[in-house]
mmCIF file of C-alpha atoms in Angstrom:
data_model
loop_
_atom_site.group_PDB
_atom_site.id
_atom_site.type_symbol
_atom_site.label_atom_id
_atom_site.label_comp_id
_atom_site.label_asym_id
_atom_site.label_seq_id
_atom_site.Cartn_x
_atom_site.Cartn_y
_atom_site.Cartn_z
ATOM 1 C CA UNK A 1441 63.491 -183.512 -96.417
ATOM 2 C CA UNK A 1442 62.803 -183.740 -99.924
ATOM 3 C CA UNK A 1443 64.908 -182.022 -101.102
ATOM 4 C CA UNK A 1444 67.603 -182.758 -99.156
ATOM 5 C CA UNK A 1445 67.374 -186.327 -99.766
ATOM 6 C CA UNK A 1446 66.160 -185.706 -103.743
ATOM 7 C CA UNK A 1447 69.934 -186.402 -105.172
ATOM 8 C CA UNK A 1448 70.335 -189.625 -102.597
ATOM 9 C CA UNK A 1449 67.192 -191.096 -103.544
ATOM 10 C CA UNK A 1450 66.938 -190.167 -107.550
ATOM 11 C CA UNK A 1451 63.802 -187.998 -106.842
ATOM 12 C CA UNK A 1452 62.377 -191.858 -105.140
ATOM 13 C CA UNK A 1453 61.371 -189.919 -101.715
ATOM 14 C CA UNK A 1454 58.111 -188.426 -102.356
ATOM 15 C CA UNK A 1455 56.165 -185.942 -99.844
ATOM 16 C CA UNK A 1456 54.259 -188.504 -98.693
ATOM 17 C CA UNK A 1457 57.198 -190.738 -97.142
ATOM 18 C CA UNK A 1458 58.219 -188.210 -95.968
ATOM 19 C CA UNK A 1459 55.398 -187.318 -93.699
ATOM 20 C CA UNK A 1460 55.759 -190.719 -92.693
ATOM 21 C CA UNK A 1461 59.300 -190.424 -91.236
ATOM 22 C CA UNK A 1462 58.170 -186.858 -89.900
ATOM 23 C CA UNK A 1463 55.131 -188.725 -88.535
ATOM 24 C CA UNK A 1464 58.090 -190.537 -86.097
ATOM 25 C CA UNK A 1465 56.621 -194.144 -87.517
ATOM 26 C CA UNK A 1466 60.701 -195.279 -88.706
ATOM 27 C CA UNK A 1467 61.621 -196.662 -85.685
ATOM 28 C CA UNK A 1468 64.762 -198.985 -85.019
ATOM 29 C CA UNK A 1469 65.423 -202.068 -82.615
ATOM 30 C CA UNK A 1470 67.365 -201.972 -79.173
ATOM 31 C CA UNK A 1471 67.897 -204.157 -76.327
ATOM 32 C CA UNK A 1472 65.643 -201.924 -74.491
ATOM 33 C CA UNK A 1473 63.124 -201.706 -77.168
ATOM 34 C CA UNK A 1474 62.928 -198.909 -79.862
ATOM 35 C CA UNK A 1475 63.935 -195.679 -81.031
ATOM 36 C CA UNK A 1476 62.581 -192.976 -83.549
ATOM 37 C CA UNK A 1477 64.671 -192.616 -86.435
ATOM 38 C CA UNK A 1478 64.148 -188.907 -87.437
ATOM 39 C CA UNK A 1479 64.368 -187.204 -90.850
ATOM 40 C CA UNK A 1480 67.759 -185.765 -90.269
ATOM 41 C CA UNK A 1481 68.943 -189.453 -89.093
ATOM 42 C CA UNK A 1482 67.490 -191.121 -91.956
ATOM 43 C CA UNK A 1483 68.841 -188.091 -94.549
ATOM 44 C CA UNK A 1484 72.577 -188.897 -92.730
ATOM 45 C CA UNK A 1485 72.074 -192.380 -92.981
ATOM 46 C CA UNK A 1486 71.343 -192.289 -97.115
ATOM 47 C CA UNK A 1487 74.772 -189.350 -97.287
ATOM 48 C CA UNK A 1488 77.088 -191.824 -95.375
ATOM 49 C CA UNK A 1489 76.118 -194.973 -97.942
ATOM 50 C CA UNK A 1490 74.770 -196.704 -94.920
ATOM 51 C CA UNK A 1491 71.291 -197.188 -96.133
ATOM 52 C CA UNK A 1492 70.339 -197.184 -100.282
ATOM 53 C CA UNK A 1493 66.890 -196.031 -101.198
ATOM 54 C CA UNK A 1494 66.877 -199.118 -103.066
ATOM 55 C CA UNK A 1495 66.185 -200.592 -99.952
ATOM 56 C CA UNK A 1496 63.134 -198.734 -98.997
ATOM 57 C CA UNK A 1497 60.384 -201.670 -99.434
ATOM 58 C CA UNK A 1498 62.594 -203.179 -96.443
ATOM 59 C CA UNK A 1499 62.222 -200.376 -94.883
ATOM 60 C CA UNK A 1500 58.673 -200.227 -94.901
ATOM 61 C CA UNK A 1501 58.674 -197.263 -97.026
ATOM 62 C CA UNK A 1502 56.823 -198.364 -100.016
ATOM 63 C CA UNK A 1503 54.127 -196.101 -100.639
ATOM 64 C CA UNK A 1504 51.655 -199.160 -100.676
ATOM 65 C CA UNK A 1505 52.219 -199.851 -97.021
ATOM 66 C CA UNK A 1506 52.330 -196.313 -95.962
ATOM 67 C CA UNK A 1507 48.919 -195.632 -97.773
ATOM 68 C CA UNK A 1508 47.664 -199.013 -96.158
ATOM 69 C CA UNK A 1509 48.633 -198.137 -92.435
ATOM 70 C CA UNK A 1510 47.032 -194.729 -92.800
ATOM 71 C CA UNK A 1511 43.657 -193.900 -92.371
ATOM 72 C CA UNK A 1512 42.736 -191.033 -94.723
ATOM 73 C CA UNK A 1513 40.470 -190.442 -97.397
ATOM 74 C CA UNK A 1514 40.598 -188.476 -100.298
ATOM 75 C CA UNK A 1515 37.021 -188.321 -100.532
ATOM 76 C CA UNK A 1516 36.496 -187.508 -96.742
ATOM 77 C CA UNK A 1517 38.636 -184.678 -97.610
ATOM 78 C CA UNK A 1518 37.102 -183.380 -100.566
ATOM 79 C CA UNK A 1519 33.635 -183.668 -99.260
ATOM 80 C CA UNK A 1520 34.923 -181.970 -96.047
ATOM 81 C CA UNK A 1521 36.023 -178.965 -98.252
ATOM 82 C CA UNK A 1522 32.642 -178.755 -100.590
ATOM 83 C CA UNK A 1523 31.082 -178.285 -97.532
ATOM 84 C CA UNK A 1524 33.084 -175.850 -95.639
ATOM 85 C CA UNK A 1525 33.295 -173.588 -98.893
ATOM 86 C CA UNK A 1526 29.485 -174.216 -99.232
ATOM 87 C CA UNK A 1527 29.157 -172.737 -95.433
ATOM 88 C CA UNK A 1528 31.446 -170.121 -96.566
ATOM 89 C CA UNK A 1529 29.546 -168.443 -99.824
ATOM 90 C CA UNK A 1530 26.356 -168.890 -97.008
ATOM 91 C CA UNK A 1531 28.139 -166.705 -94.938
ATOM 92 C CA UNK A 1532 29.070 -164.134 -97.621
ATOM 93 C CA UNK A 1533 25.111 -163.988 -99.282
ATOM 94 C CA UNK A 1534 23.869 -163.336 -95.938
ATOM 95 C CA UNK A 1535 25.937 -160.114 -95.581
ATOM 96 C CA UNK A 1536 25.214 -159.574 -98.724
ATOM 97 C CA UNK A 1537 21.924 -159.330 -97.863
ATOM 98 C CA UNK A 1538 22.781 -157.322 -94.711
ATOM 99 C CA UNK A 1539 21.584 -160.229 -92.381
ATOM 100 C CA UNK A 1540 24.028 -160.535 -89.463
ATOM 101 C CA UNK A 1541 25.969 -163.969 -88.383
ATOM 102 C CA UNK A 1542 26.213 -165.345 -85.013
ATOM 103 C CA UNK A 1543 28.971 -165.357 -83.205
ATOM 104 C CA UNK A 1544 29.696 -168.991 -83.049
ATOM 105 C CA UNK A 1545 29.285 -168.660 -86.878
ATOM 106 C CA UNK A 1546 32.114 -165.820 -87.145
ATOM 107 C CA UNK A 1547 34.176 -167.624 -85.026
ATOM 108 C CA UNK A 1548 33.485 -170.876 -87.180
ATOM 109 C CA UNK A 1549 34.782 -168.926 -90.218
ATOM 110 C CA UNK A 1550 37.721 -167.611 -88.831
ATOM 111 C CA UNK A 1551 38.998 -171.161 -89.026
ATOM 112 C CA UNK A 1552 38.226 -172.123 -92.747
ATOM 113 C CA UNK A 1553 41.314 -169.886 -93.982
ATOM 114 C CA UNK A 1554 43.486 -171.730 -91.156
ATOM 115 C CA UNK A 1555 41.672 -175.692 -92.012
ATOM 116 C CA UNK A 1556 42.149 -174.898 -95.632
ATOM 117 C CA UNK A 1557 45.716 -174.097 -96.012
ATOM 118 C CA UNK A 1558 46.588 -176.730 -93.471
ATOM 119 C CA UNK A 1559 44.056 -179.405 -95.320
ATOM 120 C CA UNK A 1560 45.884 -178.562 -98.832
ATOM 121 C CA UNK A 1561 49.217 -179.063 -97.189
ATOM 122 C CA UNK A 1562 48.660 -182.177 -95.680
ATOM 123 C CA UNK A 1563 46.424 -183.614 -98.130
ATOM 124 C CA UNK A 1564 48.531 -186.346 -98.960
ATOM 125 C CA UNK A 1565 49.585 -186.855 -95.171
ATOM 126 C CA UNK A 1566 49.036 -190.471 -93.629
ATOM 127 C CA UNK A 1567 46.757 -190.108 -90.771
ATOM 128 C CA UNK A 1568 46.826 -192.124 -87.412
ATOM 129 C CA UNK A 1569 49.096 -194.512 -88.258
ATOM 130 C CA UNK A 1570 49.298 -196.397 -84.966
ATOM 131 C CA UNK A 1571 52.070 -199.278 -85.959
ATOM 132 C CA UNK A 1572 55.599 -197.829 -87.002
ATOM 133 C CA UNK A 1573 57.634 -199.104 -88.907
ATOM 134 C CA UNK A 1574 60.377 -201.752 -87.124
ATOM 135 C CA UNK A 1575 63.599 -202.054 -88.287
ATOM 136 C CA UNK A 1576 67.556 -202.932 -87.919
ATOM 137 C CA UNK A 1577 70.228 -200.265 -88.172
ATOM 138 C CA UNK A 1578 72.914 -200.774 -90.608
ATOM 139 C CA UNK A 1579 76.282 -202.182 -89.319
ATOM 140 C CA UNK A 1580 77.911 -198.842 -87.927
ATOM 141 C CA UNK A 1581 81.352 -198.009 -86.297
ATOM 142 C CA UNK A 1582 81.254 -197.069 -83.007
ATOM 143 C CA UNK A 1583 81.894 -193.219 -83.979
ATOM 144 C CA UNK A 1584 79.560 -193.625 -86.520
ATOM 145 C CA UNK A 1585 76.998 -194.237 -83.814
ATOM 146 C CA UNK A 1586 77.978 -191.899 -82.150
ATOM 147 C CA UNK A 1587 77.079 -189.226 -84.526
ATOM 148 C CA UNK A 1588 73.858 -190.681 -85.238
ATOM 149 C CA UNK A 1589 72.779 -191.313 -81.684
ATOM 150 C CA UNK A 1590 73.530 -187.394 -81.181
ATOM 151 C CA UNK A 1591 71.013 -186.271 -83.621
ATOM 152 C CA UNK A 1592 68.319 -187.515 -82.091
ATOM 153 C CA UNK A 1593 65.813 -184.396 -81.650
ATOM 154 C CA UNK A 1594 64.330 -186.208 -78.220
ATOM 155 C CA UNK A 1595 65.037 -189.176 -76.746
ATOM 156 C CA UNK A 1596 60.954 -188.617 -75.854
ATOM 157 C CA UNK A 1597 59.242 -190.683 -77.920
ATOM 158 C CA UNK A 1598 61.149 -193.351 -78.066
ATOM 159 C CA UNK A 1599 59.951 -196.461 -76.608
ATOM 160 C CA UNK A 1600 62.287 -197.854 -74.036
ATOM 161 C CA UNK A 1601 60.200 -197.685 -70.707
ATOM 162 C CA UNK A 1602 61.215 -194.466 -69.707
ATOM 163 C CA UNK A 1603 59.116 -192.474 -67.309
ATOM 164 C CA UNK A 1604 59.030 -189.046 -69.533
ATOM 165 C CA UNK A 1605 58.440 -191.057 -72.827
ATOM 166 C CA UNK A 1606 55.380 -191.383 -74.557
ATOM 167 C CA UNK A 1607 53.972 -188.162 -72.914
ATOM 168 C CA UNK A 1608 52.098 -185.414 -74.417
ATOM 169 C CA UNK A 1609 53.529 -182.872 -73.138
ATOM 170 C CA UNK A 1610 57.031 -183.755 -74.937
ATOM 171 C CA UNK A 1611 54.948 -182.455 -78.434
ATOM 172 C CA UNK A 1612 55.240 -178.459 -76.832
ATOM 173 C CA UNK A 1613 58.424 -178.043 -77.855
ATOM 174 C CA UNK A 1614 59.095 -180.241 -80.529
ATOM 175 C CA UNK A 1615 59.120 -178.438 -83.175
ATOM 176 C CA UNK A 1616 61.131 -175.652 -82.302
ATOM 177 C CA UNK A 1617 63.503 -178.596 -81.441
ATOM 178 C CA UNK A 1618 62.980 -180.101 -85.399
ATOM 179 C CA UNK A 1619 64.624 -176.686 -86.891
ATOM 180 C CA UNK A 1620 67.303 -176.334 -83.582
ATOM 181 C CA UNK A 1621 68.780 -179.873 -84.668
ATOM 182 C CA UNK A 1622 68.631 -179.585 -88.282
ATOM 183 C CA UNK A 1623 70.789 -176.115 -87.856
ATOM 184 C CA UNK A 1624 73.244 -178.542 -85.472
ATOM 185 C CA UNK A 1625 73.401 -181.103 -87.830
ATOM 186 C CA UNK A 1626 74.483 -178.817 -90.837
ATOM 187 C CA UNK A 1627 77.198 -177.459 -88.777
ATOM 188 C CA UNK A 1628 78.243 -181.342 -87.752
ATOM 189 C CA UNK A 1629 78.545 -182.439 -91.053
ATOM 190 C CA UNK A 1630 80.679 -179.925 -92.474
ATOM 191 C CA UNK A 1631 82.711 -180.177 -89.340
ATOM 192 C CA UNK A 1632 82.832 -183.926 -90.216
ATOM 193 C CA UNK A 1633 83.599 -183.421 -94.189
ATOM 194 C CA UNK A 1634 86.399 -180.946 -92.944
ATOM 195 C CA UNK A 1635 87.672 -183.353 -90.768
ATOM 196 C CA UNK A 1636 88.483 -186.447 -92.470
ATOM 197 C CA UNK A 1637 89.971 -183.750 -95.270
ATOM 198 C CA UNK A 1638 93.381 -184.420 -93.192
ATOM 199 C CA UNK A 1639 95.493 -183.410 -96.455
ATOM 200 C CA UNK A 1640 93.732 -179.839 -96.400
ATOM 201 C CA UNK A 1641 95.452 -179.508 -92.734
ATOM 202 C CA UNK A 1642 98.194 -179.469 -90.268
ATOM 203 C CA UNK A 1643 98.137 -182.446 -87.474
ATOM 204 C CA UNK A 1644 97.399 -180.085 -84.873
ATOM 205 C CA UNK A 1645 94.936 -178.306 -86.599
ATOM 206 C CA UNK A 1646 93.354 -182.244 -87.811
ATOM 207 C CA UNK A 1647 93.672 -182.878 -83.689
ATOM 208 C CA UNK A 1648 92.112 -179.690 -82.479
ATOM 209 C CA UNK A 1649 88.807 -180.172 -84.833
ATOM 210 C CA UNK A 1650 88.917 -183.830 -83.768
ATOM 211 C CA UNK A 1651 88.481 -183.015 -80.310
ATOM 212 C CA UNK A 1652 86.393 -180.233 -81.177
ATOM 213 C CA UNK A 1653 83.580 -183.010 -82.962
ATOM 214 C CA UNK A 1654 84.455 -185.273 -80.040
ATOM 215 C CA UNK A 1655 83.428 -182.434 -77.694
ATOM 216 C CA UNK A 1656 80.147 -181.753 -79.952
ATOM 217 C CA UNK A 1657 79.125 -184.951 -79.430
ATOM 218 C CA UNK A 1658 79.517 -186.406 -76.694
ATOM 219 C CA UNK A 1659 78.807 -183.371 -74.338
ATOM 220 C CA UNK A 1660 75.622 -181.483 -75.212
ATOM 221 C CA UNK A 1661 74.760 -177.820 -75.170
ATOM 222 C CA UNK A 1662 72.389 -176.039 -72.655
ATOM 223 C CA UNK A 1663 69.010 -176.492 -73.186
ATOM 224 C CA UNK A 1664 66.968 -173.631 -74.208
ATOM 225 C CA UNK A 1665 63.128 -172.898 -72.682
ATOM 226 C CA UNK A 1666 61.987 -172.573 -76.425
ATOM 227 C CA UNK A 1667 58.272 -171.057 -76.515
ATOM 228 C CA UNK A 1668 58.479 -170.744 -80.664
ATOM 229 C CA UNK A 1669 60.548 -171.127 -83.268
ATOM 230 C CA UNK A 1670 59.590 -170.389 -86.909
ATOM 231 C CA UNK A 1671 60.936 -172.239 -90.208
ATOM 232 C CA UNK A 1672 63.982 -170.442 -91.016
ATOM 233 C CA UNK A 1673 63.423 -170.950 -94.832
ATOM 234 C CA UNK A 1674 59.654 -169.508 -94.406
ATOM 235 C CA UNK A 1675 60.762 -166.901 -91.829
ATOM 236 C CA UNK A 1676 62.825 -165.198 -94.742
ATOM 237 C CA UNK A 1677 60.719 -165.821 -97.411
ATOM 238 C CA UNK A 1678 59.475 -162.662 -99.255
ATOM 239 C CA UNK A 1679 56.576 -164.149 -100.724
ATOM 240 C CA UNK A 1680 55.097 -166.917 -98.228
ATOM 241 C CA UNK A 1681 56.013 -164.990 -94.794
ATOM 242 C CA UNK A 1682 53.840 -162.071 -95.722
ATOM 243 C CA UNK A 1683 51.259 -164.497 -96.922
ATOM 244 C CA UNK A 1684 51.607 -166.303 -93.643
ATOM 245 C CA UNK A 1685 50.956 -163.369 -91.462
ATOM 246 C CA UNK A 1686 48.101 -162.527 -93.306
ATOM 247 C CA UNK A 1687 46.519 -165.947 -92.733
ATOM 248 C CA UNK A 1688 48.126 -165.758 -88.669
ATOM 249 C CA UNK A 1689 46.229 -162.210 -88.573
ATOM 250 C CA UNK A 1690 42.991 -163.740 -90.648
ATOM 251 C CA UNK A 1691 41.692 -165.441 -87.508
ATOM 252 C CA UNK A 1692 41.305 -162.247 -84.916
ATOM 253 C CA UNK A 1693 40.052 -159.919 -87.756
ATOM 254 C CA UNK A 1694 37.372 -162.609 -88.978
ATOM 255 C CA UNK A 1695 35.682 -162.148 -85.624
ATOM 256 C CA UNK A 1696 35.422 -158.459 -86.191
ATOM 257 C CA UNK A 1697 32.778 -159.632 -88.741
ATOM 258 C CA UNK A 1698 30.395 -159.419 -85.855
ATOM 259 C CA UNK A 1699 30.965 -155.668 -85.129
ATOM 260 C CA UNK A 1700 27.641 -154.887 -85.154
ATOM 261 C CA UNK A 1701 26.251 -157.834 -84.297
ATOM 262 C CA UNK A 1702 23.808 -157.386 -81.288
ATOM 263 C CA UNK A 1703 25.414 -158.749 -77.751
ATOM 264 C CA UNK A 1704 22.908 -159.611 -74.452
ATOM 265 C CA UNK A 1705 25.142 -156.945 -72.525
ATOM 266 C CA UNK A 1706 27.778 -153.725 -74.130
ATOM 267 C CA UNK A 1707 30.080 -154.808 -71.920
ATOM 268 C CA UNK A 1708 30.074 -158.325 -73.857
ATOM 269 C CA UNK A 1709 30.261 -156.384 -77.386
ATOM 270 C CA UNK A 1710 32.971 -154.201 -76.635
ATOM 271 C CA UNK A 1711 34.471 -157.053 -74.954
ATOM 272 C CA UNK A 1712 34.410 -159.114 -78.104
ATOM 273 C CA UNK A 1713 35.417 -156.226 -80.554
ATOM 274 C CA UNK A 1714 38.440 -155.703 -77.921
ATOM 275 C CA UNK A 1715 39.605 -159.013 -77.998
ATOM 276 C CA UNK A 1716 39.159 -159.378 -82.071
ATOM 277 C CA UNK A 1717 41.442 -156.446 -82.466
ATOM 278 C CA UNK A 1718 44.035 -157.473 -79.677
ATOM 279 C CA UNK A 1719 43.985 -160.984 -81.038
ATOM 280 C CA UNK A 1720 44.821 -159.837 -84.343
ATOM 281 C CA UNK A 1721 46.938 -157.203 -83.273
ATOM 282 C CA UNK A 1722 48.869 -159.527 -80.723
ATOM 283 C CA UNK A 1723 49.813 -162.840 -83.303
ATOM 284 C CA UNK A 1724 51.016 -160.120 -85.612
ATOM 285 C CA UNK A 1725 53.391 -158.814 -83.079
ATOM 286 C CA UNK A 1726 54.331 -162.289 -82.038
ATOM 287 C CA UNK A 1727 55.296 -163.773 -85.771
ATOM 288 C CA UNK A 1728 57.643 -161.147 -86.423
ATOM 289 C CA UNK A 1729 59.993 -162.891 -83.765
ATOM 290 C CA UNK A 1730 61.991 -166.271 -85.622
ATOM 291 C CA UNK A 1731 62.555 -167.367 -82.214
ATOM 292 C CA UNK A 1732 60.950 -166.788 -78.910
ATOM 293 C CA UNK A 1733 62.904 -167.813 -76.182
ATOM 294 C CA UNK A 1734 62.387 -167.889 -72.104
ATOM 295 C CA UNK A 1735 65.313 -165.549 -71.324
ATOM 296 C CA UNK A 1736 65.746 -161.477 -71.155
ATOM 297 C CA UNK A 1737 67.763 -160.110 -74.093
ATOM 298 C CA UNK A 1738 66.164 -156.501 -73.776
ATOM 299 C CA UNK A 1739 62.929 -154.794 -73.836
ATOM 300 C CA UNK A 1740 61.828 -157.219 -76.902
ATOM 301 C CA UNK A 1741 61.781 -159.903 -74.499
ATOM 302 C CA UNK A 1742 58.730 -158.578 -73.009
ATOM 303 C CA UNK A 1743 56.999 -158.152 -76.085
ATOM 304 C CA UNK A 1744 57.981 -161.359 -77.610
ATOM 305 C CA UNK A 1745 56.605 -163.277 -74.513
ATOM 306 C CA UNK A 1746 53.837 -161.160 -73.384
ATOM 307 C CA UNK A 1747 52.037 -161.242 -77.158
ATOM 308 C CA UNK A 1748 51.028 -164.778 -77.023
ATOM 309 C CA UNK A 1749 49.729 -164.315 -73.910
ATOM 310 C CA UNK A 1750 47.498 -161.546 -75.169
ATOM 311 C CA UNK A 1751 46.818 -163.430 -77.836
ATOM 312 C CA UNK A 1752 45.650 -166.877 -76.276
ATOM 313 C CA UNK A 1753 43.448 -164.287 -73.832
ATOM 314 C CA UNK A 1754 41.756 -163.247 -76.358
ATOM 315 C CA UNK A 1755 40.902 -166.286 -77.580
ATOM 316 C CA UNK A 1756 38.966 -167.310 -74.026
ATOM 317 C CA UNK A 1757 37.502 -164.038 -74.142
ATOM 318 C CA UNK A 1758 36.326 -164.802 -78.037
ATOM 319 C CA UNK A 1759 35.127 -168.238 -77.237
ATOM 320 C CA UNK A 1760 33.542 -167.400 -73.797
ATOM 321 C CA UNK A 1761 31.422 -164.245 -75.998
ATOM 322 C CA UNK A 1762 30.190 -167.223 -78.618
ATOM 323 C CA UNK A 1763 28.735 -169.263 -75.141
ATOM 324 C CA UNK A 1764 27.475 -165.863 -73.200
ATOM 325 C CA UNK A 1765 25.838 -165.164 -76.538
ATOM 326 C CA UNK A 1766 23.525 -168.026 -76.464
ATOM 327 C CA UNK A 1767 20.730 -166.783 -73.759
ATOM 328 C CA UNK A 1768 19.816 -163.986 -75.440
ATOM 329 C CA UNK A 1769 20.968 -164.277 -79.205
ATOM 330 C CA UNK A 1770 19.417 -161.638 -81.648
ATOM 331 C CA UNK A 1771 16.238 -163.005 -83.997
ATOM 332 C CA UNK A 1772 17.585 -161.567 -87.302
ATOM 333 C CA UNK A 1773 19.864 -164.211 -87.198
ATOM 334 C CA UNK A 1774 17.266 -167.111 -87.963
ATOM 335 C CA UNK A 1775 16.149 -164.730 -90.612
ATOM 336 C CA UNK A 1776 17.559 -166.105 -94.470
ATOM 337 C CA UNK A 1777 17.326 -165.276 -97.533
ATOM 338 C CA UNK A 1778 15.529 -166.186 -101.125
ATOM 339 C CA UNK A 1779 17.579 -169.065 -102.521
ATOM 340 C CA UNK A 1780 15.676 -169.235 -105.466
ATOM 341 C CA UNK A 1781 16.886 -166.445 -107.021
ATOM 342 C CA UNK A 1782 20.222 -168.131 -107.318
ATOM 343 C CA UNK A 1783 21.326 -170.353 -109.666
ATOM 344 C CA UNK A 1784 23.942 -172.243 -107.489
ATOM 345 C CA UNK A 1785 21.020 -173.574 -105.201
ATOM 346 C CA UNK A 1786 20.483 -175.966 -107.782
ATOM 347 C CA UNK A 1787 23.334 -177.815 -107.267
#
C-alpha cells in the first residue's frame, strides 16, 4: 500500500498508517452504522481526487493518534528479543557442550526464527487498537459508489448488526481474500481508465465495455473455498521466496534437534523424529502451491490439500511428545554448564 499510494501521498503514507488501515480501524458512517474502509478503497479513493492526503489529520491518520491508540512498546519489544536471543546462545552452549535440550525447549526454539522475522516486520505495527477511526465519505456519484462499495474484501467486519459480522471465524480466509480483491481491483481500474477513453473507441465498442463494468459490478463472481493464498509479489520473488521456505521448513527441522534426546517410550521417539521430518517435509510441499483451493484440478489437488493436513498432524503429535515427555524426562537435562569460563556471563 505504500507504494501504491507513495506518488498520491508525496511519500506522506508511512508503514505505520498503513498497518493502521490494514488493521481495518478506517471505518466510515452509515445509516446502519459502519463500514471498514480497506486499503484498496482508501488507495482508489486518493487516485479518483476524492480524498487528499492533506486531509489525513481529519482522517485520523496522524501518526500521533495512531501511536496514541496503540498499545506497543518499543522497549517491550526489545527486551522481548534480548531475551529470546539470550535463551537462544543457551541453547547453542549446551550442545556445545553435548548436554541435550528438552523437548519443550526444542519446540520453544523452533519458534524464535518464526517470532523474530514476524517481530522485525511488525515492529512498528499499532497493537490492539480497540477504537477505529470514524469518518464521512466524500460526496460520491452514485456509480462512483458503486465501484467503491464493490471493493469491499468482506462485508464481515463491518459493523451494521449483522448476524455473521464481528465473528472470528470471518479472519480464515481473509487474507487469501486481501490478494483475490487487489488482483480484481487492478483489472477494474484499467477497465474504468479504458472506459471513459471514449475517443480511443467506437460507440459500440464504448457500450459493450460499459455493460461489461456494469456487469463486474453489480453481479459478483463465484466464491471460491480458498484454504491459502500466497503474496503474489513474494510468491515470485527469487530472493525472499527461497528465504521464506527456509524459515516455513525451520520450524519441523528445529525439532529434529532432539534426535537423540531420550523419550519415556521408542514408540514416543520415533514418533517425534517422524513427525519432525513429515512436518518439515509437508509445509515444504504445501508453499510451493500460490494458491490452494477446495476444488479437483488433477492429482496436485490431493497433494496441495492433503500437505497441510500432514503438516498440522504433526504438529499435535510434536506438542503431545513435549507433554508425554514430562513423567519421565531424562536427568542430563538439569545438568549445565561452567558459565564462568565465558565472558558474556558478565553481562
Amino acid at each position: 500500500m505504500v507504494k501504491d499510494c507513495a506518488s498520491l501521498t508525496a511519500d506522506g503514507l508511512k508503514l505505520v498508517h498503513a498497518f493502521y488501515i490494514g488493521m481495518l480501524a478506517l471505518q466510515y458512517r452509515t445509516p446502519q452504522g459502519q463500514k471498514v474502509i480497506w486499503p484498496n478503497q482508501y488507495a482508489w479513493l486518493l487516485r479518483e481526487g476524492l480524498t487528499e492526503w492533506n486531509d489525513h489529520m481529519q482522517w485520523g491518520l496522524s501518526e500521533d493518534n495512531v501511536r496514541d491508540k496503540s498499545n506497543a512498546d518499543g522497549t517491550a519489544k526489545l527486551l522481548a528479543l534480548v531475551q529470546v536471543s539470550w535463551f537462544a546462545a543457551q541453547s547453542i552452549m549446551r550442545r556445545f557442550h553435548a548436554l541435550p535440550l528438552s523437548q519443550l525447549e526444542s519446540m520453544t526454539l523452533s519458534y524464535i526464527p518464526l517470532f523474530t522475522i514476524t517481530y522485525l516486520f511488525w515492529w512498528v505495527k499499532p497493537k490492539d487498537v480497540l477504537t477505529p477511526s470514524i469518518v464521512d465519505l466524500p460526496n460520491m456519484s452514485e456509480e462512483q459508489l458503486s465501484v467503491f462499495e464493490s471493493m469491499a474484501v468482506s462485508k464481515d467486519f463491518d459493523d451494521e448488526g449483522l448476524g455473521r459480522q464481528g465473528s472470528l471465524w470471518s479472519i480464515w480466509y481473509l487474507t487469501p481474500r486481501v490478494f483475490e480483491k487487489e488482483a480484481e481491483d487492478k483489472a477494474l481500474y484499467e477497465a474504468q481508465h479504458k472506459h471513459h477513453q471514449g475517443t480511443e473507441m467506437g460507440p459500440i465498442q464504448s457500450l459493450e465495455r460499459a455493460v461489461n463494468l456494469d456487469a463486474r459490478i453489480s453481479f459478483p463472481q463465484v466464491k471460491e473455498t480458498v484454504v491459502a493464498h500466497w503474496d503474489p509479489d513474494l510468491y515470485h520473488s527469487k530472493l525472499l521466496w527461497p528465504v521464506t521456505c527456509i524459515f516455513g521448513a525451520s520450524f519441523g527441522a528445529l525439532h529434529l534437534i532432539c534426535w537423540d534426546t531420550k523419550f519415556p517410550t521408542p514408540v514416543e521417539t520415533w514418533l517425534w523424529r517422524a513427525a519432525a521430518l513429515a512436518s518439515t517435509i509437508s509445509i515444504l510441499v504445501f508453499m510451493q502451491f500460490q494458491k490452494v483451493v477446495l476444488r479437483w484440478k488433477g492429482p496436485l489437488t490431493a497433494i496441495s490439500l492433503v500437505s497441510p493436513v500432514v503438516y498440522l498432524l504433526s504438529r499435535i503429535v510434536m506438542i503431545g511428545g513435549v507433554i508425554a515427555a514430562f513423567r519421565a524426562s531424562e536427568p542430563a537435562i538439569y545438568d549445565t554448564y561452567v558459565v564462568s569460563t565465558y565472558w558474556i556471563h558478565i553481562i
